[in-house]
Coordinates of N, CA and C and ligand atoms in Angstrom, one line a residue:
M1 N 56.4 16.1 51.7 CA 56.7 16.5 50.3 C 57.3 15.4 49.6
K2 N 56.9 15.2 48.2 CA 57.3 14.1 47.4 C 58.8 14.2 47.0
K3 N 59.6 13.1 47.4 CA 61.1 13.2 47.1 C 61.4 12.0 46.2
G4 N 60.6 10.9 46.2 CA 60.8 9.8 45.4 C 60.3 9.9 44.0
I5 N 60.5 9.0 43.2 CA 60.0 8.9 41.8 C 59.0 7.8 41.8
F6 N 57.8 8.1 41.1 CA 56.7 7.2 40.9 C 56.7 6.7 39.5
I7 N 56.9 5.3 39.4 CA 56.9 4.7 38.0 C 55.8 3.7 38.0
S8 N 54.9 3.8 37.1 CA 53.8 2.7 36.9 C 54.1 1.9 35.7
F9 N 53.8 0.6 35.8 CA 53.9 -0.3 34.7 C 52.5 -0.7 34.3
E10 N 52.2 -0.6 33.0 CA 50.9 -0.9 32.5 C 51.0 -1.8 31.3
G11 N 49.8 -2.3 30.9 CA 49.8 -3.1 29.7 C 48.8 -4.3 29.8
P12 N 48.6 -5.0 28.7 CA 47.8 -6.2 28.8 C 48.4 -7.3 29.7
E13 N 47.6 -8.2 30.1 CA 48.1 -9.2 31.0 C 49.2 -10.1 30.3
G14 N 50.1 -10.6 31.1 CA 51.2 -11.3 30.6 C 52.3 -10.6 29.9
G15 N 52.2 -9.2 29.9 CA 53.2 -8.4 29.2 C 54.5 -8.4 29.9
G16 N 54.6 -8.9 31.2 CA 55.9 -9.0 31.8 C 56.0 -7.9 32.9
K17 N 54.9 -7.3 33.4 CA 55.0 -6.2 34.4 C 55.7 -6.7 35.7
S18 N 55.3 -7.8 36.2 CA 55.9 -8.4 37.4 C 57.4 -8.6 37.2
T19 N 57.7 -9.3 36.1 CA 59.1 -9.7 35.8 C 60.0 -8.5 35.7
H20 N 59.5 -7.5 34.9 CA 60.4 -6.4 34.6 C 60.4 -5.3 35.8
I21 N 59.4 -5.4 36.6 CA 59.5 -4.6 37.9 C 60.6 -5.2 38.8
R22 N 60.7 -6.5 38.9 CA 61.7 -7.1 39.7 C 63.1 -6.8 39.1
D23 N 63.3 -6.9 37.8 CA 64.5 -6.5 37.2 C 64.9 -5.1 37.4
L24 N 63.9 -4.2 37.3 CA 64.2 -2.8 37.6 C 64.6 -2.5 39.0
E25 N 63.9 -3.2 39.9 CA 64.2 -3.1 41.3 C 65.7 -3.3 41.6
R26 N 66.2 -4.5 41.0 CA 67.6 -4.8 41.2 C 68.5 -3.8 40.6
F27 N 68.1 -3.2 39.5 CA 69.0 -2.2 38.8 C 69.0 -1.0 39.6
L28 N 67.9 -0.6 40.2 CA 67.8 0.7 41.0 C 68.6 0.5 42.3
E29 N 68.4 -0.6 42.9 CA 69.1 -0.9 44.2 C 70.6 -0.9 44.0
N30 N 71.1 -1.4 42.8 CA 72.5 -1.3 42.5 C 73.0 0.1 42.3
N31 N 72.0 1.0 42.1 CA 72.4 2.5 42.0 C 72.1 3.1 43.3
G32 N 71.9 2.4 44.4 CA 71.7 3.0 45.7 C 70.4 3.6 46.0
I33 N 69.4 3.1 45.1 CA 68.0 3.8 45.3 C 67.1 2.8 46.0
K34 N 66.4 3.3 47.0 CA 65.5 2.4 47.7 C 64.2 2.3 46.9
T35 N 63.7 1.2 46.8 CA 62.4 1.0 46.0 C 61.3 0.3 46.8
L36 N 60.1 0.5 46.3 CA 59.0 -0.2 46.9 C 58.1 -0.7 45.7
R37 N 57.7 -1.9 45.7 CA 56.8 -2.5 44.6 C 55.4 -2.6 45.2
T38 N 54.4 -2.1 44.3 CA 53.0 -2.2 44.7 C 52.3 -2.9 43.6
R39 N 51.1 -3.4 43.9 CA 50.3 -4.0 42.8 C 48.9 -3.6 43.0
E40 N 48.1 -3.6 41.9 CA 46.7 -3.2 41.9 C 45.9 -4.2 41.1
P41 N 44.7 -4.6 41.5 CA 44.2 -4.2 42.8 C 45.0 -4.9 43.8
G42 N 45.1 -4.3 45.1 CA 45.8 -4.9 46.2 C 46.8 -4.0 46.8
G43 N 47.9 -4.6 47.4 CA 48.9 -3.8 48.0 C 48.7 -3.3 49.4
T44 N 47.5 -3.5 49.9 CA 47.2 -3.2 51.3 C 46.3 -4.3 51.7
R45 N 46.0 -4.4 53.0 CA 45.2 -5.5 53.5 C 43.8 -5.3 52.9
L46 N 43.3 -4.1 52.9 CA 42.0 -3.8 52.4 C 42.0 -4.1 50.9
G47 N 43.1 -3.7 50.2 CA 43.1 -3.8 48.7 C 43.2 -5.3 48.3
E48 N 43.8 -6.1 49.1 CA 43.9 -7.5 48.8 C 42.5 -8.2 48.9
V49 N 41.7 -7.7 49.9 CA 40.3 -8.2 49.9 C 39.5 -7.8 48.7
V50 N 39.7 -6.5 48.4 CA 39.0 -6.0 47.2 C 39.5 -6.8 46.0
R51 N 40.8 -7.2 45.9 CA 41.3 -8.0 44.7 C 40.5 -9.3 44.6
D52 N 40.2 -9.9 45.8 CA 39.5 -11.2 45.8 C 38.0 -11.0 45.4
L53 N 37.5 -9.8 45.8 CA 36.1 -9.5 45.3 C 36.0 -9.3 43.8
L54 N 37.1 -8.7 43.3 CA 37.1 -8.4 41.8 C 37.4 -9.6 41.0
Q55 N 38.4 -10.4 41.4 CA 38.9 -11.4 40.5 C 38.3 -12.7 40.8
N56 N 38.0 -13.0 42.0 CA 37.6 -14.3 42.3 C 36.1 -14.4 42.9
N57 N 35.3 -13.3 42.7 CA 33.9 -13.3 43.2 C 33.8 -13.7 44.7
L58 N 34.7 -13.2 45.5 CA 34.7 -13.5 46.9 C 33.3 -13.3 47.6
A59 N 32.6 -12.3 47.0 CA 31.2 -12.1 47.7 C 30.2 -13.1 47.2
G60 N 30.6 -13.9 46.3 CA 29.5 -15.0 45.9 C 28.8 -14.4 44.6
E61 N 29.1 -13.2 44.3 CA 28.5 -12.7 43.0 C 29.5 -11.7 42.4
A62 N 29.5 -11.6 41.0 CA 30.3 -10.8 40.3 C 29.9 -9.3 40.6
P63 N 30.9 -8.3 40.8 CA 30.5 -6.9 40.8 C 29.9 -6.5 39.5
S64 N 28.9 -5.6 39.6 CA 28.4 -4.9 38.4 C 29.5 -4.1 37.8
S65 N 29.3 -3.7 36.6 CA 30.4 -2.8 35.9 C 30.7 -1.5 36.7
R66 N 29.7 -1.0 37.2 CA 29.9 0.3 38.0 C 30.5 0.0 39.4
A67 N 30.1 -1.1 40.0 CA 30.7 -1.5 41.2 C 32.2 -1.8 41.0
E68 N 32.5 -2.4 39.9 CA 33.9 -2.8 39.5 C 34.7 -1.5 39.5
V69 N 34.2 -0.4 38.8 CA 35.0 0.9 38.8 C 35.3 1.3 40.2
M70 N 34.2 1.3 41.1 CA 34.4 1.8 42.4 C 35.3 1.0 43.3
L71 N 35.3 -0.3 43.0 CA 36.2 -1.2 43.8 C 37.6 -1.0 43.4
F72 N 37.9 -0.8 42.1 CA 39.3 -0.5 41.8 C 39.7 0.8 42.4
A73 N 38.8 1.8 42.4 CA 39.2 3.1 43.0 C 39.4 3.0 44.5
A74 N 38.6 2.2 45.1 CA 38.8 2.1 46.6 C 40.1 1.4 47.0
S75 N 40.5 0.4 46.2 CA 41.8 -0.2 46.4 C 42.9 0.8 46.2
R76 N 42.8 1.6 45.1 CA 43.8 2.6 44.8 C 43.8 3.7 45.9
A77 N 42.7 4.1 46.3 CA 42.7 5.2 47.4 C 43.5 4.8 48.6
Q78 N 43.2 3.5 49.0 CA 43.8 3.0 50.2 C 45.4 2.9 50.0
L79 N 45.7 2.4 48.8 CA 47.1 2.2 48.4 C 47.9 3.6 48.4
C80 N 47.2 4.6 47.8 CA 47.8 5.9 47.6 C 48.1 6.5 49.0
E81 N 47.1 6.5 49.8 CA 47.2 7.2 51.1 C 48.1 6.5 52.1
N82 N 48.0 5.1 52.2 CA 48.8 4.4 53.2 C 50.1 3.9 52.7
V83 N 50.4 3.8 51.4 CA 51.6 3.2 51.0 C 52.4 4.1 50.0
I84 N 51.8 4.5 49.0 CA 52.5 5.2 47.9 C 53.0 6.6 48.3
R85 N 52.1 7.4 48.8 CA 52.5 8.7 49.3 C 53.5 8.7 50.4
P86 N 53.3 7.9 51.4 CA 54.4 7.9 52.5 C 55.8 7.5 52.0
A87 N 55.7 6.5 51.0 CA 57.0 6.0 50.5 C 57.7 7.1 49.7
L88 N 56.9 7.8 48.8 CA 57.5 8.9 48.0 C 58.0 10.0 48.8
D89 N 57.2 10.4 50.0 CA 57.7 11.4 50.8 C 59.0 11.1 51.5
E90 N 59.3 9.9 51.7 CA 60.6 9.6 52.4 C 61.7 9.3 51.3
G91 N 61.4 9.5 50.0 CA 62.4 9.4 49.0 C 62.6 8.1 48.3
T92 N 61.6 7.2 48.7 CA 61.6 5.9 48.0 C 61.0 6.0 46.6
W93 N 61.6 5.1 45.7 CA 61.0 5.1 44.4 C 59.9 4.0 44.4
V94 N 58.7 4.4 43.9 CA 57.6 3.4 43.9 C 57.4 2.8 42.5
L95 N 57.5 1.5 42.4 CA 57.3 0.8 41.1 C 55.9 0.1 41.3
A96 N 54.9 0.6 40.5 CA 53.6 0.2 40.7 C 53.2 -0.8 39.5
D97 N 52.8 -2.0 39.9 CA 52.3 -3.0 38.9 C 50.8 -2.7 38.8
R98 N 50.5 -1.8 37.7 CA 49.2 -1.2 37.4 C 48.9 0.0 38.3
Y99 N 48.2 1.0 37.7 CA 47.7 2.2 38.4 C 46.5 2.7 37.6
A100 N 46.3 4.0 37.6 CA 45.0 4.5 37.1 C 44.8 4.2 35.6
D101 N 45.9 4.1 34.8 CA 45.7 3.9 33.4 C 45.0 2.6 33.1
S102 N 45.2 1.6 34.0 CA 44.4 0.4 33.9 C 42.9 0.6 33.9
T103 N 42.5 1.5 34.8 CA 41.1 1.8 34.8 C 40.6 2.4 33.5
Y104 N 41.4 3.4 33.0 CA 41.0 4.0 31.7 C 41.0 2.9 30.6
A105 N 42.0 2.0 30.6 CA 42.0 1.1 29.5 C 40.9 0.0 29.6
Y106 N 40.8 -0.5 30.8 CA 39.8 -1.7 31.0 C 38.4 -1.2 31.2
Q107 N 38.2 -0.3 32.1 CA 36.8 0.2 32.4 C 36.4 1.2 31.4
G108 N 37.3 2.0 30.9 CA 37.1 3.1 29.8 C 37.0 2.5 28.5
Y109 N 38.1 2.3 27.9 CA 38.2 1.8 26.5 C 37.5 0.5 26.3
A110 N 37.6 -0.5 27.2 CA 37.1 -1.8 26.9 C 35.6 -1.9 27.4
R111 N 35.3 -1.5 28.6 CA 33.9 -1.6 29.1 C 33.0 -0.5 28.6
G112 N 33.7 0.7 28.2 CA 32.8 1.7 27.6 C 32.5 2.9 28.5
F113 N 33.0 2.9 29.7 CA 32.7 4.1 30.6 C 33.3 5.3 30.1
N114 N 32.7 6.5 30.4 CA 33.1 7.8 30.0 C 34.5 8.1 30.6
L115 N 35.5 8.4 29.8 CA 36.8 8.7 30.4 C 36.9 9.8 31.4
A116 N 36.1 10.8 31.0 CA 36.0 12.1 31.9 C 35.5 11.6 33.3
D117 N 34.5 10.8 33.4 CA 34.0 10.3 34.7 C 35.1 9.6 35.4
L118 N 35.7 8.6 34.7 CA 36.8 7.8 35.3 C 37.9 8.7 35.9
K119 N 38.2 9.7 35.1 CA 39.3 10.6 35.6 C 38.9 11.3 36.8
E120 N 37.6 11.7 36.9 CA 37.2 12.4 38.1 C 37.2 11.5 39.3
I121 N 36.7 10.3 39.1 CA 36.8 9.3 40.2 C 38.2 9.0 40.7
T122 N 39.1 9.0 39.7 CA 40.5 8.7 40.0 C 41.2 9.9 40.7
R123 N 40.8 11.1 40.3 CA 41.3 12.3 41.0 C 40.9 12.3 42.4
F124 N 39.7 11.9 42.7 CA 39.2 11.9 44.1 C 40.0 10.8 44.8
A125 N 40.1 9.6 44.2 CA 40.7 8.5 44.9 C 42.1 8.7 45.2
T126 N 42.9 9.4 44.3 CA 44.3 9.4 44.5 C 44.8 10.8 45.0
G127 N 43.8 11.7 45.1 CA 44.3 13.1 45.4 C 45.2 13.7 44.4
S128 N 44.9 13.3 43.1 CA 45.6 13.8 41.9 C 47.1 13.3 41.8
L129 N 47.3 12.2 42.4 CA 48.8 11.6 42.3 C 48.9 10.9 41.0
V130 N 49.8 11.5 40.1 CA 50.1 10.9 38.7 C 51.5 10.4 38.7
P131 N 51.8 9.3 38.0 CA 53.1 8.8 37.9 C 54.1 9.8 37.2
D132 N 55.3 9.7 37.6 CA 56.4 10.5 36.8 C 56.6 9.9 35.5
L133 N 56.5 8.5 35.4 CA 56.8 7.8 34.2 C 55.9 6.6 34.2
T134 N 55.3 6.3 33.1 CA 54.5 5.1 32.9 C 55.1 4.2 31.8
I135 N 55.5 3.0 32.1 CA 56.1 2.1 31.1 C 55.0 1.2 30.7
L136 N 54.7 1.3 29.4 CA 53.7 0.4 28.8 C 54.4 -0.7 28.1
L137 N 54.1 -1.9 28.6 CA 54.6 -3.1 28.0 C 53.6 -3.6 27.1
D138 N 53.8 -3.3 25.8 CA 52.7 -3.5 24.8 C 52.9 -4.9 24.3
L139 N 51.7 -5.6 24.2 CA 51.7 -7.0 23.7 C 50.4 -7.2 23.0
P140 N 50.4 -7.8 21.8 CA 49.1 -8.0 21.1 C 48.4 -9.2 21.9
P141 N 47.0 -9.2 21.8 CA 46.2 -10.3 22.5 C 46.7 -11.7 22.3
E142 N 47.0 -12.1 21.0 CA 47.4 -13.4 20.8 C 48.7 -13.8 21.6
A143 N 49.6 -12.9 21.7 CA 50.9 -13.2 22.4 C 50.6 -13.2 23.9
S144 N 49.7 -12.3 24.3 CA 49.3 -12.3 25.8 C 48.6 -13.7 26.1
R145 N 47.7 -14.1 25.2 CA 47.1 -15.4 25.5 C 48.1 -16.6 25.6
Q146 N 49.0 -16.6 24.7 CA 50.0 -17.6 24.7 C 50.8 -17.7 26.0
R147 N 51.2 -16.5 26.5 CA 51.9 -16.4 27.8 C 51.0 -16.9 28.9
L148 N 49.8 -16.5 28.9 CA 48.8 -16.9 30.0 C 48.6 -18.4 30.0
A149 N 48.5 -18.9 28.8 CA 48.2 -20.4 28.7 C 49.4 -21.2 29.3
A150 N 50.6 -20.6 29.3 CA 51.7 -21.4 29.8 C 51.7 -21.4 31.3
R151 N 50.8 -20.6 32.0 CA 50.7 -20.6 33.4 C 49.9 -21.7 34.0
A152 N 50.1 -22.0 35.3 CA 49.4 -23.2 35.8 C 47.9 -22.8 36.2
N153 N 47.7 -21.5 36.7 CA 46.4 -21.1 37.3 C 45.4 -20.8 36.2
A154 N 44.1 -21.0 36.5 CA 43.0 -20.8 35.6 C 42.9 -19.3 35.4
P155 N 42.4 -18.8 34.2 CA 42.1 -17.3 34.1 C 41.1 -16.8 35.0
D156 N 41.3 -15.6 35.5 CA 40.4 -15.0 36.5 C 39.3 -14.3 35.7
R157 N 38.4 -13.6 36.4 CA 37.2 -13.0 35.8 C 37.4 -12.2 34.6
I158 N 38.4 -11.2 34.8 CA 38.7 -10.3 33.7 C 39.5 -10.9 32.6
E159 N 40.4 -11.8 32.9 CA 41.2 -12.5 31.9 C 40.3 -13.2 31.0
S160 N 39.1 -13.7 31.5 CA 38.2 -14.6 30.8 C 37.4 -13.8 29.7
E161 N 37.5 -12.4 29.8 CA 36.8 -11.6 28.8 C 37.3 -12.0 27.3
G162 N 36.4 -11.8 26.3 CA 36.8 -12.2 25.0 C 37.8 -11.4 24.3
E163 N 38.2 -11.9 23.1 CA 39.2 -11.3 22.2 C 38.9 -9.8 22.0
E164 N 37.7 -9.4 21.7 CA 37.4 -8.0 21.4 C 37.7 -7.1 22.6
F165 N 37.3 -7.6 23.7 CA 37.6 -6.8 25.0 C 39.1 -6.6 25.1
H166 N 39.9 -7.6 24.9 CA 41.4 -7.5 25.1 C 42.0 -6.6 24.0
L167 N 41.4 -6.6 22.8 CA 41.9 -5.8 21.8 C 41.7 -4.3 22.1
K168 N 40.5 -4.1 22.7 CA 40.2 -2.7 23.1 C 41.1 -2.2 24.2
V169 N 41.4 -3.1 25.1 CA 42.3 -2.8 26.2 C 43.7 -2.3 25.6
R170 N 44.2 -3.2 24.7 CA 45.5 -2.9 24.1 C 45.5 -1.6 23.4
N171 N 44.5 -1.4 22.5 CA 44.4 -0.2 21.8 C 44.2 1.1 22.7
G172 N 43.4 0.8 23.8 CA 43.2 1.9 24.7 C 44.6 2.3 25.3
F173 N 45.4 1.4 25.7 CA 46.7 1.7 26.3 C 47.5 2.5 25.3
L174 N 47.5 2.1 24.1 CA 48.3 2.8 23.0 C 47.8 4.2 22.8
E175 N 46.4 4.4 22.9 CA 45.9 5.7 22.8 C 46.3 6.6 23.9
L176 N 46.2 6.0 25.1 CA 46.7 6.8 26.3 C 48.1 7.2 26.1
A177 N 48.9 6.3 25.6 CA 50.4 6.7 25.5 C 50.5 7.8 24.4
R178 N 49.7 7.7 23.4 CA 49.8 8.8 22.3 C 49.4 10.1 22.9
D179 N 48.4 10.1 23.8 CA 47.8 11.3 24.4 C 48.8 11.9 25.5
N180 N 49.6 11.1 26.0 CA 50.5 11.5 27.2 C 51.9 11.2 26.9
P181 N 52.5 11.6 25.7 CA 53.8 11.2 25.3 C 54.9 11.6 26.3
E182 N 54.8 12.6 27.1 CA 55.8 13.0 28.0 C 55.9 12.1 29.2
R183 N 54.8 11.5 29.5 CA 54.8 10.6 30.7 C 55.0 9.1 30.3
Y184 N 54.7 8.7 29.0 CA 54.7 7.3 28.7 C 56.0 6.9 28.0
A185 N 56.5 5.7 28.3 CA 57.4 5.0 27.4 C 56.9 3.7 26.9
V186 N 56.7 3.6 25.6 CA 56.1 2.3 25.1 C 57.2 1.4 24.6
I187 N 57.1 0.1 25.2 CA 58.1 -0.8 24.9 C 57.4 -2.1 24.4
D188 N 58.0 -2.7 23.3 CA 57.5 -3.9 22.7 C 57.8 -5.1 23.6
A189 N 56.8 -5.6 24.2 CA 57.0 -6.7 25.2 C 57.2 -8.0 24.5
R190 N 57.2 -8.1 23.2 CA 57.5 -9.4 22.6 C 59.0 -9.7 22.6
D191 N 59.8 -8.7 22.8 CA 61.3 -8.9 22.8 C 61.6 -9.8 24.0
S192 N 62.9 -10.3 24.0 CA 63.3 -11.1 25.1 C 63.3 -10.3 26.4
R193 N 63.4 -11.1 27.5 CA 63.4 -10.5 28.8 C 64.6 -9.5 29.0
E194 N 65.7 -10.0 28.4 CA 67.0 -9.2 28.6 C 66.9 -7.9 27.7
A195 N 66.3 -8.1 26.5 CA 66.2 -6.9 25.7 C 65.2 -5.8 26.3
V196 N 64.1 -6.4 26.8 CA 63.1 -5.5 27.4 C 63.7 -4.8 28.6
S197 N 64.4 -5.5 29.5 CA 65.0 -4.9 30.7 C 66.0 -3.8 30.3
A198 N 66.8 -4.1 29.3 CA 67.8 -3.2 28.8 C 67.1 -1.9 28.3
L199 N 66.0 -2.0 27.6 CA 65.2 -0.8 27.1 C 64.7 0.0 28.3
I200 N 64.2 -0.7 29.3 CA 63.7 0.0 30.4 C 64.8 0.7 31.2
E201 N 65.9 0.1 31.3 CA 67.0 0.7 32.0 C 67.5 1.9 31.3
A202 N 67.6 1.8 29.9 CA 68.0 3.0 29.1 C 67.0 4.1 29.3
E203 N 65.7 3.8 29.3 CA 64.7 4.8 29.5 C 64.9 5.6 30.9
I204 N 65.2 4.8 31.9 CA 65.3 5.4 33.3 C 66.5 6.2 33.3
K205 N 67.6 5.7 32.7 CA 68.9 6.6 32.7 C 68.7 7.9 32.0
A206 N 68.0 7.8 30.9 CA 67.7 9.1 30.1 C 66.8 10.0 30.8
R207 N 65.8 9.5 31.5 CA 64.9 10.4 32.2 C 65.4 11.0 33.5
F208 N 66.2 10.1 34.2 CA 66.6 10.6 35.6 C 68.1 10.5 35.7
P209 N 68.8 11.3 34.8 CA 70.3 11.1 34.8 C 71.0 11.5 36.1
N210 N 70.4 12.4 36.9 CA 71.1 12.8 38.1 C 71.0 11.7 39.2
Q211 N 70.0 10.8 39.1 CA 69.8 9.8 40.1 C 70.4 8.4 39.7
V212 N 70.4 8.1 38.4 CA 70.8 6.8 37.9 C 71.9 7.0 36.9
R213 N 73.0 6.3 37.2 CA 74.2 6.5 36.3 C 74.6 5.2 35.6
S214 N 74.7 4.1 36.4 CA 75.4 2.9 35.8 C 74.4 1.9 35.2
Ligands
Z5A301 N1 42.3 -4.1 36.2 C1 41.3 -3.4 35.8 O1 40.4 -3.8 35.0 N2 41.2 -2.1 36.2 C2 42.1 -1.5 37.0 O2 42.0 -0.3 37.4 C3 43.2 -2.3 37.4 C4 43.2 -3.6 37.0 C5 44.2 -1.7 38.4 C6 44.8 -7.5 37.4 O3 45.5 -8.6 37.1 C7 43.5 -7.4 36.6 O4 42.8 -6.3 37.0 C8 43.9 -7.3 35.2 C9 43.5 -5.8 34.8 C10 42.4 -5.5 35.8 N3 43.1 -8.2 34.4 N4 43.2 -8.7 33.5 N5 42.8 -9.4 32.6 P1 46.7 -9.3 37.7 O5 47.3 -8.3 38.7 O6 46.3 -10.6 38.3 O7 47.6 -9.7 36.5 P2 48.0 -8.8 35.4 O8 48.3 -7.4 35.8 O9 47.0 -8.9 34.3 O10 49.4 -9.4 35.0 P3 50.1 -10.8 35.0 O11 49.2 -11.8 34.4 O12 50.5 -11.0 36.4 O13 51.2 -10.6 34.0 P4 52.5 -9.7 34.1 O14 52.9 -9.3 35.4 O15 52.3 -8.6 33.1 O16 53.6 -10.6 33.4 P5 54.6 -11.6 34.2 O17 53.9 -12.4 35.2 O18 55.8 -10.9 34.5 O19 55.0 -12.5 33.0 C11 54.1 -13.4 32.3 C12 54.9 -14.6 31.7 O20 55.7 -14.0 30.7 C13 55.9 -15.3 32.7 O21 56.0 -16.5 32.4 C14 57.2 -14.6 32.4 O22 58.3 -15.4 32.6 C15 57.1 -14.3 30.9 N6 57.8 -13.1 30.4 C16 57.9 -11.9 31.0 N7 58.6 -11.1 30.3 C17 59.0 -11.7 29.2 C18 59.7 -11.3 28.0 N8 60.2 -10.1 27.9 N9 59.9 -12.3 27.1 C19 59.4 -13.5 27.3 N10 58.7 -13.9 28.3 C20 58.5 -13.0 29.3

């Protein structure tokens, strides 16, 4: 039975998901809460191979758009069954660096696949496991590009998509947040790291007052 809390971090690339998950991890651990960080695609041995297939063309050819959907779903299925559910069952809080909403934003709103189909594939892959809270770190494409340009590594296959694609991703996330206001917290990721972390902590305290106090 699920005893832990499941929090996903979503948003355009460079929004600070990894950074703010690390900050939240420290905050929760100071409150005596055990946490586990996951990432997608990846987070299991199988998932990390899928990540290489998706991002670095490990197979020597890019996946077709439909194969891309199924590969993200396969990585998520493995992660849910082998990592996320067992952790939640033992009372650990799971902090996920991307989850199903990324499929809806990237493969749905940006690539154009039908959201109802993607939801059905996700339901099968996850056994209907939905986060308790989704933190959307919202960033306009130009700010995202600037942050990515400051990194040493070359853009991967999906990062290399054009401006229009990334705008659709951002707007897709904002629409998902509007459609699911009880699950989503939207945070302006252009603020400083300290300001964004403080907003996330305030959101967690407000939503889970019995577990988080200080
Ligand atoms: N994808 C998909 O299409 N469908 C799916 O179902 C799933 C994923 C699950 C995974 O990328 C790709 O797969 C992603 C979506 C797609 N592709 N794209 N494009 P990834 O895992 O390799 O990377 P990412 O998720 O796109 O995120 P990232 O590039 O690792 O960025 P981040 O984790 O959000 O940000 P960060 O590394 O914490 O921060 C970036 C920089 O900004 C860094 O220098 C920080 O120091 C700085 N930073 C962070 N926060 C701040 C604030 N608040 N102020 C200033 N600077 C900050």
